[in-house]
XYZ file of C-alpha atoms in Angstrom:
119
model
C -40.976 -60.151 -7.962
C -38.927 -57.148 -8.529
C -36.814 -56.727 -11.756
C -33.880 -54.344 -11.699
C -32.197 -53.251 -15.258
C -28.764 -51.493 -15.202
C -27.888 -48.824 -17.712
C -25.451 -46.291 -18.415
C -22.471 -47.537 -17.915
C -19.325 -47.205 -20.724
C -16.017 -45.874 -21.061
C -14.666 -42.366 -19.698
C -11.617 -40.704 -19.146
C -10.272 -40.297 -15.807
C -11.782 -37.420 -14.073
C -15.093 -37.800 -15.893
C -18.459 -38.560 -14.827
C -21.072 -41.203 -15.645
C -24.553 -41.647 -14.685
C -25.662 -45.008 -14.233
C -29.631 -46.104 -13.577
C -31.516 -48.982 -12.190
C -34.683 -49.100 -13.159
C -37.362 -51.267 -11.336
C -40.500 -52.744 -12.230
C -42.743 -55.236 -10.423
C -44.427 -54.954 -7.113
C -43.935 -51.373 -4.873
C -40.295 -50.822 -3.395
C -41.632 -48.971 -0.545
C -40.084 -51.554 1.884
C -37.009 -52.304 0.108
C -33.450 -50.627 -0.152
C -31.899 -50.119 -3.364
C -27.850 -50.785 -3.220
C -25.570 -50.039 -5.915
C -22.189 -52.464 -6.077
C -19.638 -53.333 -7.860
C -16.873 -55.622 -8.926
C -13.737 -55.919 -10.436
C -11.972 -58.666 -11.809
C -9.962 -60.896 -9.472
C -11.823 -58.249 -6.436
C -14.669 -59.505 -4.349
C -18.040 -57.735 -4.898
C -18.379 -54.057 -2.899
C -21.420 -52.454 -2.029
C -20.948 -48.716 -2.893
C -24.137 -46.948 -1.817
C -27.914 -47.478 -1.068
C -30.850 -45.809 -0.547
C -33.944 -46.977 1.171
C -36.884 -46.028 -0.702
C -39.542 -45.058 1.509
C -37.808 -41.935 3.105
C -34.826 -41.841 0.993
C -31.780 -42.577 3.592
C -28.752 -42.712 1.791
C -25.192 -45.011 2.614
C -21.695 -44.525 1.057
C -18.819 -46.433 1.508
C -15.480 -44.820 2.182
C -14.073 -45.090 -0.923
C -17.140 -42.947 -3.162
C -18.362 -40.391 -0.557
C -17.790 -37.653 -1.903
C -17.439 -38.607 -5.444
C -20.580 -40.548 -5.951
C -24.041 -39.663 -5.092
C -27.578 -41.837 -5.120
C -30.874 -40.545 -5.702
C -34.344 -41.736 -6.628
C -37.105 -41.069 -8.868
C -40.030 -42.350 -7.364
C -42.346 -41.446 -10.048
C -39.856 -43.178 -12.503
C -39.131 -46.313 -10.105
C -35.745 -45.608 -11.057
C -32.388 -45.213 -8.639
C -29.480 -43.260 -10.034
C -25.999 -43.334 -9.182
C -24.099 -40.068 -10.386
C -20.257 -40.922 -10.513
C -18.183 -38.139 -10.569
C -14.135 -37.566 -11.020
C -13.944 -41.304 -11.952
C -10.485 -43.003 -11.711
C -8.966 -45.688 -13.271
C -9.640 -47.689 -10.040
C -13.260 -47.195 -10.511
C -13.422 -49.641 -13.256
C -15.574 -52.625 -12.580
C -19.349 -54.178 -13.736
C -21.644 -52.101 -11.678
C -24.913 -53.578 -10.233
C -27.917 -52.431 -8.563
C -29.748 -54.939 -5.925
C -32.638 -54.640 -3.521
C -33.398 -55.994 -0.271
C -36.337 -55.573 2.404
C -35.705 -52.900 4.991
C -34.269 -54.886 8.376
C -32.865 -57.929 6.304
C -29.094 -58.434 5.712
C -29.044 -59.848 2.355
C -29.978 -58.746 -1.160
C -32.212 -60.943 -2.865
C -32.800 -59.705 -6.172
C -29.713 -58.357 -8.838
C -29.640 -56.826 -11.954
C -27.800 -57.765 -14.978
C -24.518 -55.352 -14.619
C -23.213 -52.550 -16.771
C -19.329 -51.986 -17.141
C -17.660 -48.804 -16.524
C -14.382 -48.586 -17.809
C -12.391 -45.675 -16.564
C -9.385 -44.807 -19.021
C -6.469 -42.885 -17.500
């Protein structure tokens, strides 16, 4: 079983930056995709970005393209989400999750980390 633990959330002013971390433990991730999601109160969960562990192929939602950058450190088994130019509407609980490549559903989730952007 792969366990995911997010960290790095907090309170930041509009225009500021945060870097979230998703530390993975357990089995090898070579065949997996790690995604970053967020969910704001009253809104559906949204996939923001994802990366394939083996090749480092990335995906970004239009809402964060150009502002957020996903990366991975295979030696540390950690995926990062660098968030720049944050806006109040980025306020949400941020989660990382994993799925096997080729599958549609993410099957393991972290506990989430709160990001609050003040105006």
